[in-house]
Coordinates of C-alpha atoms in Angstrom, one line a residue:
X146 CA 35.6 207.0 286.7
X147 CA 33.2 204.3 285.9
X148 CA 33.8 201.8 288.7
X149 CA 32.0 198.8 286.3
X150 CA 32.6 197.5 283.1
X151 CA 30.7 194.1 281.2
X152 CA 32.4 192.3 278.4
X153 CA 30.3 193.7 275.6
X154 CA 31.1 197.1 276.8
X155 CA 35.1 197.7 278.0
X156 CA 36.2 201.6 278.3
X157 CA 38.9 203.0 276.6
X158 CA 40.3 203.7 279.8
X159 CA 40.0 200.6 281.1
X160 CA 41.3 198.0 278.9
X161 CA 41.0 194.3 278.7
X162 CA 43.1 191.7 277.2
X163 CA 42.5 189.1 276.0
X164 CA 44.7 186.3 276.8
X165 CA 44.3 182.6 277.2
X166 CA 44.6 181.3 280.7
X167 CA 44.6 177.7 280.6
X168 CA 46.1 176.6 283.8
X169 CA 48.2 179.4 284.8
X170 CA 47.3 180.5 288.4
X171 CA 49.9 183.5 288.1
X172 CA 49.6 187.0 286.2
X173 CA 52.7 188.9 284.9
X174 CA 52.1 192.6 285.3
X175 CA 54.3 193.1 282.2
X176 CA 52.0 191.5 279.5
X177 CA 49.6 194.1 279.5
X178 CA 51.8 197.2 279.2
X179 CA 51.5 197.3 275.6
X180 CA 48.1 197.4 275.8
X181 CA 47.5 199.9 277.9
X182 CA 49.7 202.0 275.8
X183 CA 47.9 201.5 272.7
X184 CA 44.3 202.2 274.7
X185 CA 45.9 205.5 275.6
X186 CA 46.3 206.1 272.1
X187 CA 42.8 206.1 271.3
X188 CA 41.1 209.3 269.4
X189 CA 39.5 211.1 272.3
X190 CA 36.5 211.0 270.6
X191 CA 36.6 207.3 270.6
X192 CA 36.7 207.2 274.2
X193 CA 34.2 209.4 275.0
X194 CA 31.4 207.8 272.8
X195 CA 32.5 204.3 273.9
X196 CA 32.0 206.0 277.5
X197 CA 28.6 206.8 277.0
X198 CA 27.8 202.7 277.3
X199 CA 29.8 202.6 280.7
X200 CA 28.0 201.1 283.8
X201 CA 28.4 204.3 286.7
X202 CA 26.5 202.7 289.3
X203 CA 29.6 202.1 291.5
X204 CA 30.6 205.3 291.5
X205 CA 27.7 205.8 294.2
X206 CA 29.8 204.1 296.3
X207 CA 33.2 205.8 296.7
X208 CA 35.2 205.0 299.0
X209 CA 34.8 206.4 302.8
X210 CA 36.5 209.1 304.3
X211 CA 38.5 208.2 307.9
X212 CA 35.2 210.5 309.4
X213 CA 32.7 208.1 307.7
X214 CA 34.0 204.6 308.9
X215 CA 31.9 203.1 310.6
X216 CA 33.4 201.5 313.7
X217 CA 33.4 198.1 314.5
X218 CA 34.4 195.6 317.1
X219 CA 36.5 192.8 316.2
X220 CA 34.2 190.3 318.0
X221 CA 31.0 191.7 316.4
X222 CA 33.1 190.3 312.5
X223 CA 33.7 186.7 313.9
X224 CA 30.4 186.6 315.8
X225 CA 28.4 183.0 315.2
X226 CA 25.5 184.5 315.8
X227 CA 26.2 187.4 313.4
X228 CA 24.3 187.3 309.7
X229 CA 27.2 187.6 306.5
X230 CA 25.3 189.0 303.7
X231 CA 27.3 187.2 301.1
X232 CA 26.7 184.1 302.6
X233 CA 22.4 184.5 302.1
X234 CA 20.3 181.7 303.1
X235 CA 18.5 179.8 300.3
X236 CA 15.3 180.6 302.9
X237 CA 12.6 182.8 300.4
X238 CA 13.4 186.1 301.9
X239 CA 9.9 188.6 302.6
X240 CA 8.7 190.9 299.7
X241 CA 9.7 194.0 301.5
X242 CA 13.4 193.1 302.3
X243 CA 14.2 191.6 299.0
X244 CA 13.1 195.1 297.3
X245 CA 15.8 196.3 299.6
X246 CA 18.7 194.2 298.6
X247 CA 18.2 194.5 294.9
X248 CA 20.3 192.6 293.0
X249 CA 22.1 191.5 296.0
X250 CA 18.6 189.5 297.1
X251 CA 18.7 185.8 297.0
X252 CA 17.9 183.8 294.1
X253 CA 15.6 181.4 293.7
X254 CA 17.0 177.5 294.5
X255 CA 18.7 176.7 291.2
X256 CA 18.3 172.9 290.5
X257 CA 21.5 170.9 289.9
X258 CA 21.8 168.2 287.6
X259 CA 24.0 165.4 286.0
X260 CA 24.0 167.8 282.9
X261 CA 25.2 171.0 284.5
X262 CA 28.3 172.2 283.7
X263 CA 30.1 174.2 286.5
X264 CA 31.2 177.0 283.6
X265 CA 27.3 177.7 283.1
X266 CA 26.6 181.3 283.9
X267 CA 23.5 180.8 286.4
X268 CA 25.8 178.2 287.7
X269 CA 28.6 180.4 288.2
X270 CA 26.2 183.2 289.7
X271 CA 24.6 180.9 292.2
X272 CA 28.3 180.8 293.6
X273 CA 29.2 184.1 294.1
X274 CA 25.9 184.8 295.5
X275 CA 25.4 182.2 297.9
X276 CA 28.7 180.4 298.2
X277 CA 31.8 182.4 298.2
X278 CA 33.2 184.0 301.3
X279 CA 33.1 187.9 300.3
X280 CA 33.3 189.1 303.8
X281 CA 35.9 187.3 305.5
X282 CA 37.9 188.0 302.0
X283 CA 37.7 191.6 302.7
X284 CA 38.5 191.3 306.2
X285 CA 41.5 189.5 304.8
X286 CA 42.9 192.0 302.9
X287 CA 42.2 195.0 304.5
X288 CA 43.7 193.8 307.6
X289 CA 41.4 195.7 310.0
X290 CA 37.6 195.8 311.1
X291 CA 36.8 199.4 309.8
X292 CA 37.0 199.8 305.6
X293 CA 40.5 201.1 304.8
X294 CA 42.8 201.9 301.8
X295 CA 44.6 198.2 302.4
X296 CA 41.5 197.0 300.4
X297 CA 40.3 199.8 298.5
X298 CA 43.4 200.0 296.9
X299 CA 43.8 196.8 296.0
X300 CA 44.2 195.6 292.5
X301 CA 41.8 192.7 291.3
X302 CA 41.9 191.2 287.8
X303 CA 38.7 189.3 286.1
X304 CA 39.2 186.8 283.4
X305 CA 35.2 187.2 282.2
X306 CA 33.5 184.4 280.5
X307 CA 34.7 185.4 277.1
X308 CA 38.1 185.1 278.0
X309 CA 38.2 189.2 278.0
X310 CA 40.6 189.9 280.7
X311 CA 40.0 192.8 283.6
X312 CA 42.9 194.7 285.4
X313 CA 43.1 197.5 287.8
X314 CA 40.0 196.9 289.1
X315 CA 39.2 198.0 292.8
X316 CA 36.8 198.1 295.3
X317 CA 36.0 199.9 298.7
X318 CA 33.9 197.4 300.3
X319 CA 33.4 193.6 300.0
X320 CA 29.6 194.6 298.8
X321 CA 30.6 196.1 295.7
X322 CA 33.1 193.3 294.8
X323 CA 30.3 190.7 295.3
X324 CA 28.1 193.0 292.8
X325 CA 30.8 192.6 289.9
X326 CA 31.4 189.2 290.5
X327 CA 27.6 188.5 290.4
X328 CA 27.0 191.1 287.4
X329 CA 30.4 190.0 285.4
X330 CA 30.5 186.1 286.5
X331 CA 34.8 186.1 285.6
X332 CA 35.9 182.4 286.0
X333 CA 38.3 183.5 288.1
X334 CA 40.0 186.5 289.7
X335 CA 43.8 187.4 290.8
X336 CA 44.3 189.5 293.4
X337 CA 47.5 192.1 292.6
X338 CA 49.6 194.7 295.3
X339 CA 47.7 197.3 297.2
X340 CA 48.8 200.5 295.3
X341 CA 49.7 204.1 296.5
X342 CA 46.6 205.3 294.7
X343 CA 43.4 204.0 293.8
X344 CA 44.0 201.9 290.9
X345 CA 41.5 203.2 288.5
X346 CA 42.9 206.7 289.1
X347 CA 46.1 205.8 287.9
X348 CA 45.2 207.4 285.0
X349 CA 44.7 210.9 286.5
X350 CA 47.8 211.2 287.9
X351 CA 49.8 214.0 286.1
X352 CA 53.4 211.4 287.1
X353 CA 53.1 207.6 286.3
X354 CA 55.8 207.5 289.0
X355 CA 53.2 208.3 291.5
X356 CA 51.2 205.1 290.6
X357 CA 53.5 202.2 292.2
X358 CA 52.9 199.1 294.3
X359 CA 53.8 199.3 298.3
X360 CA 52.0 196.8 299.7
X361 CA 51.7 192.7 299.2
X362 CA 51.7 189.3 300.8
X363 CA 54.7 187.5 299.9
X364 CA 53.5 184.7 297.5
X365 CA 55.0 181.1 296.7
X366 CA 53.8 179.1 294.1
X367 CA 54.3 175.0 293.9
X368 CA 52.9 173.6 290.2
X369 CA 53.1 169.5 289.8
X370 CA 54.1 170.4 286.1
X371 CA 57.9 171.2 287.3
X372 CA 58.0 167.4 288.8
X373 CA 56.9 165.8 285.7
X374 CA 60.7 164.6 285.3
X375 CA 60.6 162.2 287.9
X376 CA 56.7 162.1 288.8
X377 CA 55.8 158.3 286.9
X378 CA 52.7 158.2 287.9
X379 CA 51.2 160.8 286.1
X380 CA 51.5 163.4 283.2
X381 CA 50.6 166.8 282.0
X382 CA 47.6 168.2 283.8
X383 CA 46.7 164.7 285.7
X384 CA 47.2 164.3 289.0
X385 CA 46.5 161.4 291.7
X386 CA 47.4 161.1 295.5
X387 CA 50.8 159.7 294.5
X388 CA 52.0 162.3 292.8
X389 CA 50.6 165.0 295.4
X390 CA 52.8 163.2 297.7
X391 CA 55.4 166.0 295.8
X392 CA 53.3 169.0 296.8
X393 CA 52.1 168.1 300.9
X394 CA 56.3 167.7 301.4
X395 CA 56.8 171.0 299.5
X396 CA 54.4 172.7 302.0
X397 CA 55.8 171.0 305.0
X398 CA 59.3 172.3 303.7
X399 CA 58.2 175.4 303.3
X400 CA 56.3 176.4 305.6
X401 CA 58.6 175.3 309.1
X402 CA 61.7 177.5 307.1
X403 CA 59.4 180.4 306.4
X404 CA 58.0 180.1 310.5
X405 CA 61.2 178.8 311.9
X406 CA 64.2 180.7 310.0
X407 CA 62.2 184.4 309.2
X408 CA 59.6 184.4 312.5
X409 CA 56.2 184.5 309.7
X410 CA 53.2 183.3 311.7
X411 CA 50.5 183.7 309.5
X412 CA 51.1 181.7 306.4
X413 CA 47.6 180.7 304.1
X414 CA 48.2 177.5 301.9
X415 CA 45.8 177.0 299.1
X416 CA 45.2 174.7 296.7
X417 CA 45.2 175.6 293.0
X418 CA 42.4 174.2 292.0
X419 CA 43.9 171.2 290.0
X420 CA 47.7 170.3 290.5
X421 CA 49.6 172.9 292.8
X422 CA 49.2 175.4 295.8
X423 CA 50.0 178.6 296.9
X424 CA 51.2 180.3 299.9
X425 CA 50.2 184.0 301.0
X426 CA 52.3 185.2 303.8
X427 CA 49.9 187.7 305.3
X428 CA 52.4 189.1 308.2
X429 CA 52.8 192.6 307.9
X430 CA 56.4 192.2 308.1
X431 CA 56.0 190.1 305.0
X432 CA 53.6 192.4 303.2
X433 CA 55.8 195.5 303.5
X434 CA 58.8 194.0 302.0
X435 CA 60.3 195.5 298.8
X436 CA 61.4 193.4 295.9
X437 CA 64.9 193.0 297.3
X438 CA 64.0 191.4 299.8
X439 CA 61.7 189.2 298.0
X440 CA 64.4 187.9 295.9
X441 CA 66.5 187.0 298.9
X442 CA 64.0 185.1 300.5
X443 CA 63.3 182.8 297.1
X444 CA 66.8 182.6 296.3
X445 CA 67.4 181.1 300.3
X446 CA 64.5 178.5 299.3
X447 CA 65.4 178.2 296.0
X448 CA 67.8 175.1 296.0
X449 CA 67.2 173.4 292.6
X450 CA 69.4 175.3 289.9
X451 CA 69.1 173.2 286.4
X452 CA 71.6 170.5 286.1
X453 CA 75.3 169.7 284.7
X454 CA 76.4 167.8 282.0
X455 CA 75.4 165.0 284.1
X456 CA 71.7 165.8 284.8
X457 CA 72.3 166.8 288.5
X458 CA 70.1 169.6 289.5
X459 CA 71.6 169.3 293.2
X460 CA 74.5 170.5 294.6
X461 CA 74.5 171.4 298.3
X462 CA 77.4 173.2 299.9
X463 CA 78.7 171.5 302.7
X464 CA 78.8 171.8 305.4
X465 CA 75.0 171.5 304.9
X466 CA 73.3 174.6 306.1
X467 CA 70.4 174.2 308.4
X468 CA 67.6 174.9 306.5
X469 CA 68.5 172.1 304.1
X470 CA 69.5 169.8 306.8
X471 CA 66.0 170.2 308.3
X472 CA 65.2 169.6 305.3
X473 CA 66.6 166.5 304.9
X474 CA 65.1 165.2 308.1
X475 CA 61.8 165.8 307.1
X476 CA 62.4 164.4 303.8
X477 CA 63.6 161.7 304.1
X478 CA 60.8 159.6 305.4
X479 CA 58.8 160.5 301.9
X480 CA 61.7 159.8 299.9
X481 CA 61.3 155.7 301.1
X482 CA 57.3 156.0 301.0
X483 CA 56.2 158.0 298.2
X484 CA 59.6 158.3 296.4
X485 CA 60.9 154.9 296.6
X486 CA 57.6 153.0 297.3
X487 CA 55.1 155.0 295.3
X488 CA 56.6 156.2 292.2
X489 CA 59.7 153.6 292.3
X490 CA 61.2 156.7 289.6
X491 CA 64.2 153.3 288.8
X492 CA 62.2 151.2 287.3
X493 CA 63.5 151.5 283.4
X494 CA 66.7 150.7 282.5
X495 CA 66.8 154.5 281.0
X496 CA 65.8 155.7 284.8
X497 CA 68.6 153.4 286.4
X498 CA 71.1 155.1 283.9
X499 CA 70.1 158.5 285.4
X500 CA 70.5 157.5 289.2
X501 CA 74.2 156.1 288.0
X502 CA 74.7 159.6 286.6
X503 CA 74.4 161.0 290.2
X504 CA 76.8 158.6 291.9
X505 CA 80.3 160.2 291.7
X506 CA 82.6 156.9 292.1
X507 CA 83.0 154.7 288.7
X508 CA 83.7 151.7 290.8
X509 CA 80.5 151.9 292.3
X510 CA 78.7 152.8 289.3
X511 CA 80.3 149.8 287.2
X512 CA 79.2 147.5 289.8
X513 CA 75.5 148.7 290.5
X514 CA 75.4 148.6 286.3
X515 CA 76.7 144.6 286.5
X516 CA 74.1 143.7 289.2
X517 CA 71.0 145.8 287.4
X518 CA 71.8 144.5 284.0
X519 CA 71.1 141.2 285.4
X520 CA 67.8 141.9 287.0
X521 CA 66.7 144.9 284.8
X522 CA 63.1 144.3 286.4
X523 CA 64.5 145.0 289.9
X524 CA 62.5 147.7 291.9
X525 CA 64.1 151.2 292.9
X526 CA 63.6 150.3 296.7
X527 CA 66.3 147.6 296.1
X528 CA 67.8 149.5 294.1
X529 CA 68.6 152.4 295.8
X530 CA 69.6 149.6 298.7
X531 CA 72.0 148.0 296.7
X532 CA 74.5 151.0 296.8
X533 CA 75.0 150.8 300.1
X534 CA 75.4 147.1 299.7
X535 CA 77.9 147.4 297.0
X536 CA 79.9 150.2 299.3
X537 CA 80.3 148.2 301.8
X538 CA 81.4 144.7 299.9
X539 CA 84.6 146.6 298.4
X540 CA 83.6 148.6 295.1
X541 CA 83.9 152.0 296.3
X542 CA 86.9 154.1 295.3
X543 CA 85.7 157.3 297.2
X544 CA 85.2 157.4 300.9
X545 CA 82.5 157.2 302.5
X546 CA 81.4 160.3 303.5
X547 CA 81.7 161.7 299.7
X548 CA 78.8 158.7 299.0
X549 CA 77.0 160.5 302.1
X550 CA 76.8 163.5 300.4
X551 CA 75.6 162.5 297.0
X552 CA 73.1 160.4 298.3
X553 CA 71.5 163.3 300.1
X554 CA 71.5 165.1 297.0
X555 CA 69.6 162.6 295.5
X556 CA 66.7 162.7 297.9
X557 CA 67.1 166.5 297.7
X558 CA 66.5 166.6 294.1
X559 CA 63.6 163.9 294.6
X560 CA 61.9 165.3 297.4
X561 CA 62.6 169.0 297.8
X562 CA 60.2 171.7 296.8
X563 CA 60.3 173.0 293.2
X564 CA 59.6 176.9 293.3
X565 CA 58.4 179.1 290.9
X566 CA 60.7 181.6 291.9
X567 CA 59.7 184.3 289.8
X568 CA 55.8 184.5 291.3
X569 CA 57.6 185.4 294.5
X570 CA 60.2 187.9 293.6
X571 CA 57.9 190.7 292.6
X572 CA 55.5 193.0 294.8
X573 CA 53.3 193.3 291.4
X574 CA 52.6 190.1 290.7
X575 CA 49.2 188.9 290.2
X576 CA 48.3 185.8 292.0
X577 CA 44.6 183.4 291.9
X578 CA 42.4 184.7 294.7
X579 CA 41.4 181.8 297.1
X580 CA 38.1 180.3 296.9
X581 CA 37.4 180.9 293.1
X582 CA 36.8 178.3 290.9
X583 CA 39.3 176.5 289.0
X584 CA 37.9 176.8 285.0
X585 CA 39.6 173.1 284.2
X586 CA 38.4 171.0 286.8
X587 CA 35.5 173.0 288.5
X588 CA 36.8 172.3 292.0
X589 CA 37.2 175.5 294.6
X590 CA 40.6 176.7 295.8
X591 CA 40.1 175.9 299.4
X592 CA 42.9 176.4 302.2
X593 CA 44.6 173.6 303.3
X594 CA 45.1 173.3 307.0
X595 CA 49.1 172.6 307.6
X596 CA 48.0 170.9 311.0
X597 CA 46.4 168.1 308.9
X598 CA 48.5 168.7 305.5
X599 CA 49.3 164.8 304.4
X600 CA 45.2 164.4 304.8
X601 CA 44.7 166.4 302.5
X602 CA 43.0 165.3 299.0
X603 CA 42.7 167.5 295.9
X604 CA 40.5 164.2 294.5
X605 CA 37.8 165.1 296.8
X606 CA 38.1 169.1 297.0
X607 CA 34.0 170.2 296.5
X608 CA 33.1 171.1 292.7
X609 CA 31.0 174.1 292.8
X610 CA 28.4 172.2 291.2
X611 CA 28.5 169.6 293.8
X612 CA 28.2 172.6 297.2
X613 CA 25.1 173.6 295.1
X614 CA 23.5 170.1 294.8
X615 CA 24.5 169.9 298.4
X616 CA 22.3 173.0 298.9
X617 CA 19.4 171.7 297.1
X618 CA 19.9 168.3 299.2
X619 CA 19.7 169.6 302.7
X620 CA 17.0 169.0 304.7
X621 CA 17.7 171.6 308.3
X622 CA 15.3 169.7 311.4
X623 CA 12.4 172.4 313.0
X624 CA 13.5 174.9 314.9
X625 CA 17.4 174.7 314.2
X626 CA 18.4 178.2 314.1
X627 CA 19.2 179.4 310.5
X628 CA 21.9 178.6 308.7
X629 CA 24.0 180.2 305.8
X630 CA 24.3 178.4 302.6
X631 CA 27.9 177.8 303.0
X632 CA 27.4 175.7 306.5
X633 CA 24.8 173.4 304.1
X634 CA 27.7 171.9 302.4
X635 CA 31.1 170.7 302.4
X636 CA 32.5 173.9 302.0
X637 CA 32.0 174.6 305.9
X638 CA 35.4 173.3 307.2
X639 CA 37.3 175.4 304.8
X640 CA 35.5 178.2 305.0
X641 CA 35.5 178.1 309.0
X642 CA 39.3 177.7 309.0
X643 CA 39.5 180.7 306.8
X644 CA 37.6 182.4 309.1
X645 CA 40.0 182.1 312.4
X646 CA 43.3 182.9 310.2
X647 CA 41.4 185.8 309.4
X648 CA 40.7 186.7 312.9
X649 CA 43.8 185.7 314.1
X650 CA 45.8 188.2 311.5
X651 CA 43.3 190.9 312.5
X652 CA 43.5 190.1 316.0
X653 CA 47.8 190.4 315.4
X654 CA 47.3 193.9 313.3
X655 CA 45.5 195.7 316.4
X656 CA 48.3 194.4 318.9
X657 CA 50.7 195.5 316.3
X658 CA 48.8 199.0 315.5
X659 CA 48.6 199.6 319.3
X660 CA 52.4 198.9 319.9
X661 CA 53.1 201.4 317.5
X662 CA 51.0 203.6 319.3
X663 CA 52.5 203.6 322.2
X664 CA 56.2 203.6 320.7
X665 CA 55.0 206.8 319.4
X666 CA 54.1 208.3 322.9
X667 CA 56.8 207.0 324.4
X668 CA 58.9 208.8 321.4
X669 CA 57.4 212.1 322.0
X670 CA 57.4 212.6 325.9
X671 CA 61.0 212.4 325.3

């Protein structure tokens, strides 16, 4: 089966769809059922003249046999000194060993200016050739140092400059991935589940049954668009370092119950791109888990459940449970800095009405509506102050405890993280590869390092038009050893840290593989 297709020429076999991305970073599998039904409906005839255009030069490649692995140390992947082929130096290469390389050879220097667009196709080339981190994304996903099925069984998905959109696509080395990218330029690519076959065999098999997903990290997804209730600051597709005050205490949430309460240890955050982030949990623990299990783990996160007649979206049982009252301790330093402070959500008499809503005593509420009405202008800092104040002079008709409790609530439903549950529920979903470039803002979707989280700024995230200009701009003194493109720019930090989770998680997988080992030895001199 052809292992290449280009937008001009999609097999029958292989069908694309075209859909309309925007700024969704998440794929359902489900949307493009019907279309693969209808492309198996195709005359025969059809298919096999439309075949005769297919690009077959992968299929040189297939994928290698346990006897043909080449065998690899672990140091020799993370090695300084060692040269990554997708990460070429701009250096002019010599005659004889850019003839070898073929279209994998370096380009040319490609001059940036104010007038380039980062959606320009020698643009988006000049990334994937120089820029993005092939190699360590392989070593990623196949979770070991030797080519294995983890990877070449691997769904990918290309949305291709004319919006045509790729699935089932797979590759058995990071070298033939970095061809496609470079020969298709998609804006973008979502990585799907490992599958029990190759996906573009699924098509062979004489059961559909046999074609099934068994292997995936466990995925969370955090979009600013599901604050834009009580975010003031922004709207829409906007963001600014206020409002991402929402997203670093999401991660924090997240990621100390996912280490602390389950035991994951290798957890990669990335940003979106534009307004959100995702997490991969890459533990094989994580990666093996069935949907079930899935659910469970984003229903125990999952904490925000609509609202009442009221508008409350928070309820928490009491007496709290831990997760939510660690929660609460680390959330409520943000809810008086960027809650109170920053996006002061109070400030209109139509906002006031809302907190009221929350409060269950009507004394209380008749009393903060008395004081506000006379100083509508008041801020939400003094605001929020004043129910305390109020309690304690005499109008409260509940105790005190009960006003405990729904305050809580309300810094849960202002400061705790706002899930799309669905992304993580299913081993089949599709979710944005890191490192590609967002297609509305042109900014890369780097990892963000937890250590550092509340440092981090989306606002000055590289542009790939900017690492490329950054390329063009540096100026390396005589006799420094040879750099990589990537270590030109201000890409390096994020790649490097990409680079030791990757060899941490690899370095876990052998201990892990050789555990089993043993267990099995063990198992059978009994």
């Amino acid at each position: 089966m052809p292992h290449s297709v280009t937008p001009e020429s999609t097999p029958a076999d292989e069908p694309s769809t075209t859909v309309t991305q925007g700024d969704t970073d998440t794929v359902e599998p489900e949307a493009e059922a019907e279309a693969e039904a209808e492309a198996e409906a195709e005359p025969k005839a059809e298919a096999e003249a439309e075949a005769e255009t297919q690009d077959v030069a992968m299929e040189e490649a297939p994928t290698p046999t346990a006897s043909e692995q080449p065998k690899v140390n672990l140091e020799e992947l993370f090695d300084d000194g060692d040269s990554d082929d997708e990460f070429t130096s701009s250096v002019p290469m010599p005659a004889s060993q850019d003839q070898e390389q073929g279209e994998l050879s370096q380009p040319a220097p490609i001059k940036v200016t104010s007038k380039s667009s980062f959606s320009d196709p020698e643009i988006m080339r000049a990334f994937y050739q120089r820029l993005f981190p092939f190699r360590p994304l392989f070593q990623w996903l196949n979770h070991s140092p030797t080519p294995s099925n983890d990877f070449a069984h691997r769904e990918f998905a290309f949305t291709l400059p004319n919006d045509a959109y790729l699935r089932y696509q797979s590759f058995p080395t990071a070298d033939l991935l970095r061809k496609q990218c470079i020969q298709l330029l998609p804006s973008r690519f979502e990585i799907g589940p490992m599958y029990s076959t190759n996906p573009r065999d699924r098509k062979t098999l004489r059961k559909a049954s046999a074609f099934k997903p068994v292997m995936k990290e466990l995925v969370f997804d955090i979009d600013m668009t599901d604050y834009d209730d009580i975010r003031t600051c922004c709207t829409g597709a906007s963001i600014c370092l206020k409002c991402w005050g929402f997203i670093t205490m999401a991660i924090k949430t997240i990621d100390v119950a996912l280490r602390e309460d389950f035991g994951f240890k290798h957890i990669l955050w990335v940003y979106s791109g534009r307004r959100g982030a995702h997490a991969w949990v890459c533990d094989k623990r994580a990666r093996e888990m069935d949907d079930q299990k899935r659910r469970s783990i984003a229903a125990y996160l999952e904490l925000l459940k609509g609202g009442d007649q009221s508008g409350k979206k928070v309820n928490a049982r009491r007496p709290l449970h831990p997760h939510i009252e660690r929660s609460l301790v680390i959330l409520k330093e943000h809810f008086q800095t960027s809650i109170l402070a920053e996006q002061d959500p109070w400030a209109s008499e139509e906002k006031a009405a809302h907190l009221l809503n929350l409060l269950p005593d009507p004394t209380l509420k008749a009393a903060l509506q008395k004081k506000w009405d006379s100083a509508p202008s008041r801020p939400s800092a003094s605001k929020w102050a004043d129910i305390d104040a109020l309690a304690k002079s005499g109008s409260l008709s509940i105790t005190p405890r009960d006003l405990l409790e729904a305050k809580q609530d309300i810094i849960l439903e202002y400061t705790y993280p706002r899930l799309d549950a669905e992304v993580s529920k299913k081993l089949n979903h599709l979710l944005k590869s890191p490192f590609v470039i967002h297609p509305g803002t042109g900014r890369v979707c780097v990892p963000i390092d937890t250590r550092t989280v509340e440092e981090f700024d989306p606002l000055t995230v590289p542009t790939v038009t900017q690492l490329l200009q950054e390329i063009d701009d540096w100026e390396g003194e005589e006799g420094e050893k040879k750099l990589q493109d990537w270590e030109k720019t201000s890409l390096k930090p994020y790649v490097e840290y990409f680079r030791r989770f990757v060899a941490a998680l690899i370095e876990e997988e052998k201990q892990v593989l050789k555990r089993e080992r043993e267990e099995d030895v063990d198992a059978m001199e009994f």
